[in-house]
Coordinates of C-alpha atoms in Angstrom, one line a residue:
Chain A
M1 CA 11.2 7.1 37.4
S2 CA 10.0 3.4 36.5
G3 CA 7.6 3.5 39.9
F4 CA 6.1 6.8 38.2
L5 CA 5.2 5.1 34.9
Q6 CA 4.6 1.6 36.6
R7 CA 2.0 3.5 39.1
R8 CA 0.2 5.4 35.9
G9 CA 1.8 8.7 37.2
A10 CA 2.5 10.2 33.3
A11 CA -0.5 10.7 31.0
I12 CA -0.9 11.7 27.4
V13 CA -4.3 13.7 27.2
G14 CA -3.8 15.1 23.5
Y15 CA -2.2 14.9 20.3
A16 CA -1.8 16.8 17.2
E17 CA 0.0 16.5 13.4
T18 CA 0.3 18.3 10.2
A19 CA -0.2 16.8 7.0
L20 CA 3.3 15.1 6.0
V21 CA 3.7 16.9 2.8
R22 CA 7.0 16.6 0.2
R23 CA 8.5 19.6 -0.4
S24 CA 6.2 22.0 1.2
G25 CA 8.6 25.2 1.0
R26 CA 7.5 25.4 4.4
T27 CA 9.6 25.6 7.6
A28 CA 9.9 23.8 10.9
L29 CA 8.6 26.4 12.5
S30 CA 5.6 27.4 10.7
L31 CA 4.5 23.0 10.3
A32 CA 5.2 23.3 14.5
G33 CA 2.9 26.1 14.8
E34 CA 0.0 24.3 12.8
A35 CA 0.5 21.6 14.9
V36 CA 0.2 23.5 18.3
D37 CA -2.9 25.2 17.1
A38 CA -4.4 22.1 16.5
L39 CA -3.2 20.5 19.9
L40 CA -4.4 23.5 21.6
Q41 CA -7.8 23.3 19.7
R42 CA -8.4 19.7 20.0
T43 CA -7.7 19.9 24.0
G44 CA -9.0 23.1 25.1
V45 CA -5.7 23.9 26.9
E46 CA -4.6 27.5 26.9
R47 CA -1.2 28.2 25.6
S48 CA -0.2 29.8 28.7
R49 CA -0.8 26.7 30.6
I50 CA 2.0 24.6 28.9
D51 CA 4.7 25.2 31.0
G52 CA 7.6 22.7 29.9
F53 CA 8.2 22.1 26.2
A54 CA 10.5 19.0 24.4
T55 CA 11.3 19.1 21.1
T56 CA 13.2 17.0 18.6
L57 CA 15.7 18.6 16.1
A58 CA 14.9 19.6 12.6
M59 CA 17.8 18.9 9.7
S60 CA 16.0 22.0 7.8
E61 CA 17.6 23.8 10.8
G62 CA 21.0 22.9 10.5
G63 CA 23.1 23.1 13.5
N64 CA 20.9 25.9 15.5
P65 CA 22.4 25.7 18.8
F66 CA 19.4 27.6 20.4
W67 CA 16.5 25.2 18.5
S68 CA 14.3 24.8 21.2
N69 CA 14.6 28.1 23.0
L70 CA 14.0 29.4 19.2
L71 CA 10.9 27.5 19.0
A72 CA 9.8 28.4 22.4
E73 CA 9.9 32.1 21.6
G74 CA 8.4 31.4 18.1
L75 CA 5.3 29.4 19.7
G76 CA 4.7 32.3 22.3
L77 CA 5.6 29.5 25.2
S78 CA 7.1 30.6 28.8
V79 CA 8.5 27.2 30.2
S80 CA 10.1 26.2 33.5
W81 CA 12.0 23.3 31.9
C82 CA 13.1 23.3 28.1
Q83 CA 15.1 21.2 26.1
S84 CA 15.8 19.7 22.3
T85 CA 16.4 15.9 22.2
D86 CA 19.0 14.7 19.7
I87 CA 19.0 10.6 19.8
G88 CA 17.3 11.1 16.0
G89 CA 14.3 8.9 15.6
A90 CA 14.2 8.0 18.8
S91 CA 13.8 11.5 20.2
S92 CA 9.9 11.6 19.8
G93 CA 9.5 8.4 22.2
G94 CA 12.2 10.1 24.2
N95 CA 10.4 13.1 25.0
I96 CA 7.5 12.0 26.2
I97 CA 9.4 10.1 29.2
R98 CA 11.8 12.8 29.1
A99 CA 8.6 15.5 29.8
A100 CA 7.3 12.6 32.4
M101 CA 11.2 12.8 34.3
A102 CA 10.5 16.7 34.8
I103 CA 6.9 16.7 36.0
E104 CA 7.8 14.0 38.4
A105 CA 10.4 16.1 39.2
G106 CA 8.4 19.0 39.9
L107 CA 9.9 21.4 37.7
C108 CA 6.8 21.7 35.4
E109 CA 3.4 20.2 35.0
M110 CA 1.9 20.4 31.5
V111 CA 4.4 19.7 28.7
L112 CA 4.1 20.3 24.6
C113 CA 6.3 17.2 23.3
L114 CA 7.0 18.6 19.6
A115 CA 8.6 17.0 16.4
A116 CA 9.0 19.5 13.3
D117 CA 11.2 19.4 10.2
A118 CA 11.0 20.2 6.6
V119 CA 13.7 18.6 5.6
S120 CA 12.2 17.6 2.3
T121 CA 12.1 21.6 1.6
Q122 CA 15.6 22.3 2.7
D123 CA 18.4 20.0 4.5
R124 CA 20.8 22.1 6.2
S125 CA 22.2 19.6 8.6
V126 CA 26.2 18.7 8.6
Q127 CA 27.0 15.6 10.5
S128 CA 31.0 15.8 12.0
G129 CA 32.6 12.8 13.6
H130 CA 33.1 9.5 11.6
R131 CA 30.2 10.5 9.2
T132 CA 32.1 12.8 8.0
E133 CA 35.8 11.9 8.5
Y134 CA 35.2 7.9 7.9
G135 CA 32.0 7.7 5.9
D136 CA 31.6 10.1 3.2
P137 CA 35.3 9.5 2.1
A138 CA 34.7 5.6 1.8
G139 CA 31.8 6.1 -0.3
Y140 CA 28.8 6.0 2.5
A141 CA 25.7 7.1 1.2
G142 CA 23.7 7.7 4.6
P143 CA 21.4 5.2 6.4
L144 CA 20.8 3.6 3.3
S145 CA 24.6 2.2 3.3
A146 CA 24.2 1.2 6.6
F147 CA 20.7 -1.1 6.0
A148 CA 22.0 -2.4 3.0
L149 CA 24.9 -3.6 4.5
L150 CA 23.0 -5.3 7.3
S151 CA 20.8 -6.6 4.8
S152 CA 23.5 -8.4 3.2
V153 CA 24.7 -10.0 6.5
Y154 CA 20.8 -11.0 7.3
D155 CA 20.6 -12.7 4.0
Q156 CA 23.6 -14.8 4.0
R157 CA 22.6 -16.1 7.5
H158 CA 19.1 -16.3 7.3
G159 CA 18.2 -15.5 4.0
L160 CA 16.1 -12.3 3.1
P161 CA 12.3 -12.7 3.9
H162 CA 11.4 -11.5 0.0
D163 CA 7.8 -12.4 0.7
A164 CA 7.6 -11.1 4.1
L165 CA 9.4 -8.0 3.3
A166 CA 6.7 -7.3 0.8
K167 CA 3.8 -8.4 2.9
L168 CA 5.0 -5.7 5.3
A169 CA 5.0 -3.0 2.5
V170 CA 1.6 -4.1 1.7
T171 CA -0.1 -4.0 5.2
Q172 CA 1.3 -0.8 6.3
R173 CA 0.5 0.7 2.5
N174 CA -3.0 -0.3 3.1
G175 CA -3.1 1.8 5.7
A176 CA -1.7 4.9 4.6
L177 CA -4.5 4.8 1.9
L178 CA -6.7 5.4 4.9
N179 CA -5.0 8.4 6.0
D180 CA -5.4 11.6 4.9
N181 CA -2.0 12.8 6.6
A182 CA -0.4 10.4 4.3
C183 CA 2.2 12.1 1.7
A184 CA 0.2 12.2 -1.3
E185 CA 2.8 10.5 -3.3
L186 CA 2.3 7.1 -1.6
R187 CA -1.4 7.5 -1.3
R188 CA -1.4 4.9 -4.0
P189 CA -2.5 0.8 -3.7
L190 CA 0.9 -1.3 -3.7
T191 CA 0.6 -5.0 -4.6
V192 CA 3.5 -7.2 -3.6
Q193 CA 5.0 -7.3 -7.1
D194 CA 5.1 -4.0 -6.8
Y195 CA 7.5 -4.3 -3.9
L196 CA 9.5 -7.1 -5.8
D197 CA 10.1 -5.1 -8.4
S198 CA 11.0 -2.1 -7.7
R199 CA 14.4 -0.6 -8.2
V200 CA 17.4 -1.8 -6.1
I201 CA 18.9 1.0 -4.9
S202 CA 21.6 -0.2 -2.6
D203 CA 21.6 -4.3 -3.0
P204 CA 19.8 -5.8 -1.8
L205 CA 17.4 -3.0 -0.6
R206 CA 14.8 -1.8 -2.9
L207 CA 13.5 1.3 -2.9
L208 CA 10.4 0.1 -1.2
D209 CA 12.4 -0.7 1.4
C210 CA 13.2 2.9 2.4
V211 CA 11.2 5.9 3.7
M212 CA 10.8 8.6 2.0
R213 CA 11.7 12.2 3.1
C214 CA 9.0 14.5 3.7
D215 CA 7.9 17.6 5.9
G216 CA 5.5 17.6 8.6
A217 CA 4.8 18.3 12.4
S218 CA 3.4 16.5 15.5
A219 CA 2.7 17.8 19.0
V220 CA 2.0 15.6 21.9
L221 CA 0.6 17.5 25.4
V222 CA 1.8 15.1 28.6
T223 CA 0.9 15.8 32.2
S224 CA 0.5 13.9 35.2
T225 CA -2.2 11.8 35.6
R226 CA -3.6 13.9 39.0
L227 CA -3.8 17.1 36.8
A228 CA -5.2 15.4 34.0
R229 CA -8.1 14.2 36.1
E230 CA -8.5 17.5 38.1
M231 CA -8.7 19.2 34.5
G232 CA -12.0 16.4 33.3
F233 CA -9.5 14.8 30.7
E234 CA -11.3 11.7 30.1
K235 CA -9.0 10.0 27.4
L236 CA -5.2 9.2 29.2
V237 CA -2.7 7.2 27.8
H238 CA -0.4 6.4 30.4
P239 CA 3.3 5.0 29.3
V240 CA 3.8 2.3 32.1
S241 CA 7.6 1.1 30.7
Y242 CA 10.7 2.9 28.8
A243 CA 13.6 0.9 27.8
E244 CA 16.5 3.4 26.0
R245 CA 20.0 2.3 25.1
V246 CA 22.3 4.4 24.0
N247 CA 25.7 3.2 22.2
F248 CA 24.9 -0.6 22.4
D249 CA 28.1 -2.9 23.0
P250 CA 30.7 -0.3 23.2
R251 CA 33.7 -2.1 23.0
E252 CA 32.2 -4.7 20.2
D253 CA 32.5 -7.4 22.3
C254 CA 29.9 -8.8 20.2
A255 CA 31.1 -9.6 16.9
D256 CA 27.3 -9.8 15.5
L257 CA 26.4 -6.8 13.3
L258 CA 22.8 -7.6 13.2
Q259 CA 22.4 -7.6 17.2
S260 CA 21.1 -4.2 18.5
G261 CA 20.1 -2.8 21.2
F262 CA 16.6 -3.4 21.1
S263 CA 18.0 -7.2 22.1
E264 CA 18.4 -5.6 25.6
V265 CA 15.9 -2.9 25.7
G266 CA 12.9 -5.2 24.7
P267 CA 13.3 -7.2 27.6
R268 CA 14.1 -4.5 30.1
A269 CA 10.6 -3.0 29.0
F270 CA 8.5 -5.9 29.0
Q271 CA 9.6 -6.6 32.4
A272 CA 8.9 -3.5 34.4
A273 CA 5.8 -3.5 33.0
G274 CA 4.9 -7.2 34.0
M275 CA 4.3 -7.7 30.1
R276 CA 5.1 -10.1 28.1
P277 CA 5.2 -9.8 24.1
A278 CA 2.0 -12.0 23.6
D279 CA -0.2 -9.4 25.9
V280 CA 0.4 -6.6 23.0
Q281 CA -2.5 -5.1 21.1
M282 CA -0.6 -3.7 18.6
L283 CA 2.8 -2.0 17.3
H284 CA 3.6 1.3 16.6
W285 CA 7.4 0.9 15.6
Y286 CA 10.1 2.7 14.2
D287 CA 10.2 1.7 10.3
D288 CA 13.0 3.9 8.6
F289 CA 14.1 0.0 6.5
L290 CA 11.5 -2.5 6.4
I291 CA 14.5 -4.9 7.5
A292 CA 14.3 -2.7 10.5
L293 CA 11.0 -4.2 11.7
I294 CA 12.1 -8.3 11.2
L295 CA 15.0 -7.5 13.3
Q296 CA 12.7 -5.9 16.0
L297 CA 10.2 -8.8 15.9
E298 CA 13.4 -11.2 16.2
Q299 CA 15.2 -8.7 19.2
T300 CA 12.1 -7.9 21.4
G301 CA 10.8 -10.9 22.1
F302 CA 8.2 -11.7 19.7
C303 CA 10.5 -14.6 17.5
A304 CA 13.5 -16.2 17.7
P305 CA 16.4 -14.8 15.3
G306 CA 16.2 -15.6 11.7
E307 CA 12.3 -16.2 12.2
G308 CA 10.8 -12.7 11.7
G309 CA 9.9 -13.4 8.2
A310 CA 7.9 -16.3 9.1
F311 CA 6.4 -14.4 12.0
V312 CA 5.1 -11.7 9.7
M313 CA 3.9 -14.4 7.2
A314 CA 1.9 -16.2 10.1
H315 CA 0.6 -13.3 11.4
D316 CA -2.3 -10.6 10.0
M317 CA -0.3 -7.2 10.9
G318 CA -3.1 -5.4 9.5
I319 CA -5.7 -2.9 10.7
H320 CA -8.0 -6.2 11.3
G321 CA -5.4 -8.2 12.3
E322 CA -4.4 -10.0 15.6
L323 CA -1.6 -8.0 15.5
P324 CA -1.8 -4.2 13.7
L325 CA 1.8 -2.6 12.5
N326 CA 1.7 0.8 12.0
T327 CA -1.7 1.3 11.0
G328 CA -1.4 4.6 9.4
G329 CA 0.9 3.5 7.1
G330 CA 4.2 3.8 9.2
Q331 CA 6.9 6.3 7.9
I332 CA 7.5 3.6 5.3
S333 CA 4.1 4.3 3.7
A334 CA 3.0 7.9 5.4
G335 CA 6.7 9.5 4.9
Q336 CA 9.6 10.6 7.1
P337 CA 9.4 14.2 8.3
G338 CA 13.2 14.0 8.9
L339 CA 14.0 14.4 12.7
A340 CA 10.3 14.4 13.4
G341 CA 9.9 10.6 12.0
G342 CA 9.6 9.2 15.2
G343 CA 6.3 11.6 15.9
V344 CA 4.6 9.7 12.8
N345 CA 4.5 6.4 14.8
L346 CA 3.9 8.1 18.5
V347 CA 1.0 10.1 17.1
E348 CA -0.5 7.3 15.0
C349 CA -0.4 5.4 18.7
I350 CA -1.9 7.6 20.4
R351 CA -4.8 8.4 18.2
Q352 CA -5.7 4.9 17.9
M353 CA -5.5 4.1 21.5
F354 CA -7.9 7.3 21.9
G355 CA -10.3 4.8 19.7
E356 CA -9.7 7.6 17.3
A357 CA -8.6 6.9 14.2
G358 CA -12.0 5.8 12.1
P359 CA -12.0 3.8 9.1
R360 CA -8.5 2.3 10.5
Q361 CA -9.7 2.0 14.0
V362 CA -7.9 -1.3 15.6
R363 CA -10.7 -3.2 17.5
R364 CA -8.1 -3.6 20.7
H365 CA -6.3 -0.8 21.6
A366 CA -6.1 -1.0 25.3
N367 CA -2.1 -1.1 25.1
A368 CA 0.5 -0.7 22.6
M369 CA 4.1 -1.1 22.1
L370 CA 6.3 2.3 21.0
S371 CA 9.8 1.8 19.5
G372 CA 12.1 4.3 18.4
I373 CA 15.4 3.9 16.2
G374 CA 18.2 6.9 16.6
V375 CA 21.6 7.6 14.5
I376 CA 23.5 5.3 12.5
Q377 CA 26.9 4.2 14.0
Y378 CA 30.2 3.5 12.3
A379 CA 30.6 -0.1 11.1
R380 CA 28.0 -1.0 13.2
N381 CA 23.9 -0.6 13.2
W382 CA 22.3 2.1 14.9
G383 CA 23.3 4.2 17.7
T384 CA 19.6 4.3 19.5
S385 CA 17.2 1.6 20.4
S386 CA 14.0 2.2 22.8
V387 CA 10.9 0.5 23.4
M388 CA 7.5 2.4 25.2
L389 CA 4.8 0.2 26.4
L390 CA 2.1 2.6 26.9
E391 CA -1.6 1.4 28.4
R392 CA -5.1 3.2 28.0
S393 CA -6.9 4.6 31.2
Q394 CA -9.2 2.1 32.2
Chain B
M1 CA 28.0 20.7 -0.4
T2 CA 30.2 22.3 2.0
D3 CA 34.0 21.5 2.1
P4 CA 34.8 18.2 4.2
L5 CA 35.7 18.8 7.9
P6 CA 39.3 18.6 8.6
P7 CA 41.1 15.8 9.7
T8 CA 40.8 15.7 13.6
D9 CA 43.6 16.0 16.1
V10 CA 42.6 12.4 17.6
A11 CA 43.2 11.0 14.2
A12 CA 46.0 12.8 13.1
P13 CA 48.4 9.4 12.5
F14 CA 46.1 7.5 10.7
W15 CA 45.7 10.6 7.9
Q16 CA 49.3 11.1 8.1
G17 CA 49.7 7.2 7.5
L18 CA 47.5 7.5 4.4
A19 CA 49.6 10.0 2.9
E20 CA 52.4 7.3 3.3
R21 CA 50.6 5.0 1.9
R22 CA 50.4 2.9 5.9
L23 CA 47.0 2.1 7.2
M24 CA 47.4 3.2 11.1
L25 CA 45.3 1.6 13.8
Q26 CA 45.0 2.8 17.6
C27 CA 45.8 -0.3 19.6
D28 CA 45.1 -0.6 23.2
A29 CA 48.6 -0.1 25.5
A30 CA 47.8 -2.8 27.5
S31 CA 46.4 -5.7 25.3
G32 CA 47.2 -4.6 22.1
R33 CA 43.6 -4.9 20.5
A34 CA 43.0 -2.7 17.8
Q35 CA 40.3 -0.1 17.5
F36 CA 38.8 1.6 14.5
Y37 CA 37.5 5.0 14.2
P38 CA 40.5 6.4 16.1
R39 CA 39.2 7.8 19.5
P40 CA 40.7 9.6 22.1
Q41 CA 40.8 6.5 24.3
S42 CA 40.9 3.0 24.1
L43 CA 37.9 1.2 24.1
Y44 CA 39.3 -1.6 26.1
S45 CA 41.0 -0.3 29.0
E46 CA 42.4 2.9 30.6
A47 CA 45.7 2.2 29.4
G48 CA 45.5 4.6 26.7
V49 CA 46.2 4.0 23.1
V50 CA 49.8 3.3 21.1
W51 CA 49.1 3.8 16.9
R52 CA 50.5 0.7 14.9
E53 CA 50.5 -0.2 11.4
A54 CA 47.9 -2.6 10.1
S55 CA 48.7 -5.4 7.4
G56 CA 45.8 -4.4 4.7
R57 CA 44.4 -7.5 5.1
G58 CA 40.9 -8.3 5.9
S59 CA 37.7 -9.9 4.6
I60 CA 34.2 -9.2 3.4
V61 CA 31.7 -9.0 6.4
A62 CA 29.2 -7.0 4.6
L63 CA 28.2 -6.0 1.0
T64 CA 26.3 -3.8 -1.0
R65 CA 26.3 -2.2 -4.7
S66 CA 25.6 1.0 -4.1
H67 CA 23.7 3.2 -6.5
V68 CA 24.1 6.1 -4.4
A69 CA 26.8 8.6 -3.2
P70 CA 28.2 11.2 -1.6
P71 CA 28.7 14.1 -3.8
R72 CA 32.5 13.3 -4.0
L73 CA 32.0 10.0 -5.0
A74 CA 28.5 10.2 -7.5
S75 CA 30.4 9.9 -10.9
Q76 CA 31.5 6.3 -9.8
V77 CA 28.5 4.6 -9.2
P78 CA 27.5 2.1 -8.8
Y79 CA 30.3 0.8 -6.4
A80 CA 30.7 -2.1 -4.6
L81 CA 31.0 -0.7 -0.8
A82 CA 31.9 -3.1 2.0
L83 CA 32.3 -3.4 5.8
V84 CA 36.0 -4.9 5.9
R85 CA 37.1 -7.0 9.0
L86 CA 40.6 -6.3 9.5
E87 CA 42.9 -8.9 10.4
E88 CA 43.7 -6.8 13.3
G89 CA 39.9 -7.0 14.6
P90 CA 38.2 -3.8 13.6
R91 CA 35.9 -3.1 11.1
L92 CA 36.6 -0.5 8.4
L93 CA 34.0 0.9 5.9
A94 CA 35.2 1.1 2.2
R95 CA 34.4 0.3 -1.6
V96 CA 36.3 -2.9 -3.0
R97 CA 37.8 -2.4 -6.6
A98 CA 36.1 -5.3 -8.5
P99 CA 32.5 -6.1 -10.0
F100 CA 30.2 -6.6 -7.4
E101 CA 29.0 -9.8 -8.8
S102 CA 32.6 -11.8 -8.0
L103 CA 32.5 -10.7 -4.6
R104 CA 30.9 -12.5 -1.4
L105 CA 30.8 -12.2 2.1
G106 CA 33.6 -14.2 3.9
Q107 CA 36.1 -13.0 1.0
A108 CA 40.1 -12.4 1.4
V109 CA 40.5 -8.8 0.5
Q110 CA 43.8 -6.5 1.2
I111 CA 44.0 -2.6 0.6
T112 CA 44.8 -1.0 -2.3
W113 CA 46.8 2.6 -2.9
D114 CA 46.3 3.0 -6.6
E115 CA 43.4 5.9 -6.0
G116 CA 44.3 9.5 -5.4
G117 CA 46.2 10.5 -8.1
G118 CA 49.1 11.2 -5.7
V119 CA 47.7 14.1 -4.5
A120 CA 45.6 14.2 -1.5
P121 CA 45.8 11.1 0.7
A122 CA 43.5 8.4 -0.6
F123 CA 40.9 6.8 1.7
P124 CA 41.3 3.2 1.7
V125 CA 40.0 1.3 -0.9
F126 CA 40.5 -2.9 -1.0
R127 CA 40.7 -5.4 -3.6
P128 CA 40.3 -9.2 -4.0
A129 CA 43.3 -10.6 -2.3
D130 CA 46.5 -11.6 -4.1
E131 CA 46.5 -15.8 -4.1
A132 CA 48.6 -17.0 -1.4
G133 CA 52.1 -17.2 -2.6
S134 CA 51.9 -14.5 -5.3
P135 CA 52.0 -10.9 -3.7
R136 CA 51.7 -8.1 -5.8
S137 CA 54.1 -5.6 -5.2

């Protein structure tokens, strides 16, 4: 598989997304339909040409056990490979690679990767397992609790970099101001002081450390580079390496609560691509909480533990900076459409690489790094960490 | 809000223990190393698990003051929520009954059972540990 990626065998040829809307009153299927229509129109690919389908789950649909089939039916797709991916926020990126695997295996050749959720209109999700059996009775209030607890550890060990977190909040907000698809509620200018003054909701986390849930959908088309060329696609983005870790350190041998799967997938993805962090031109990183960006910097090789704040302060990560980050606002400033949240980072990554980001287009967009975070573990950090490195076709 | 799911079969001794005010942990049958939460196998070997009562003592390794809560605890915010590292090793997520400002990472805590009104088994809550030499009840 990594050979297929490394030799640029897989190609992303198109993307589309809906606007992100707080309480749209719509359904995941409705949002999905809009994103898919836009994708087909933009790429010129006929619906009947799509023969593979991968989707994220939707909290608005609760535990529907037939979700990918239901979507395929609703969207008028007849496919020879179909799956839902349930690694939370890592699912959108993960589906790109699962699509590439299915293509390489000869199961299909034109795969629609979809992410759609209307969680802010209706959240019907019920988690079983430790979340309900040991989390709820203890007072666990969702991912917010987990990231607040992690942050307390970071604060004691290194001191929370409030200035850097504020800078990240402002930097991403500046991107959202240029993003017509960002949630209207978030498209207001933000200052460092606004961040610092925002209400503490679970010490030491402030409101502006956290994502706001919304509704939205995104769709990406993946095919083989060979077929993409045959069909005349000129703009291609290749995933050149990918690393995913589910349930890092299962025996809890590492007593460090901050140590996550990123410490393993970061180096692995870079090695497979023959790249170093210094080679990366932009970051499209999963940002459910700002502290997650600091931890990713420290654990994927950009700086040492405890130096994430200093790294942020020393680099311009804005649209015109040397290392642009989440240029459309990320989930923090554009909104988190539930389990489709990873699609926000993914679509912005591809849009920038295609050179189609308009007023927020970055200068250097030949490659990018995408990440995913999925699922909160019991009394640890998160369940899935993923890193993808992508390269624009020359 | 749906009703909570019933306790699982794997964790039956844990929930039975709470009804008797005992904190029960799974331990690796070979090494004795403890784990939480209950699982169908040991995390540390293929020898299986045995259940043992924990001391109820531990220390705070992560701490927040939560202004948000699951529905059943909504009336109790804000409260101190912690990861408590038990003496036996594993971490447990639990509230700590004390003013948040009085707590710090590394602080010794012990389990308290004065919650639940004697009806349903109370989920473990912790409080600052007694000073050495003055155990309470």
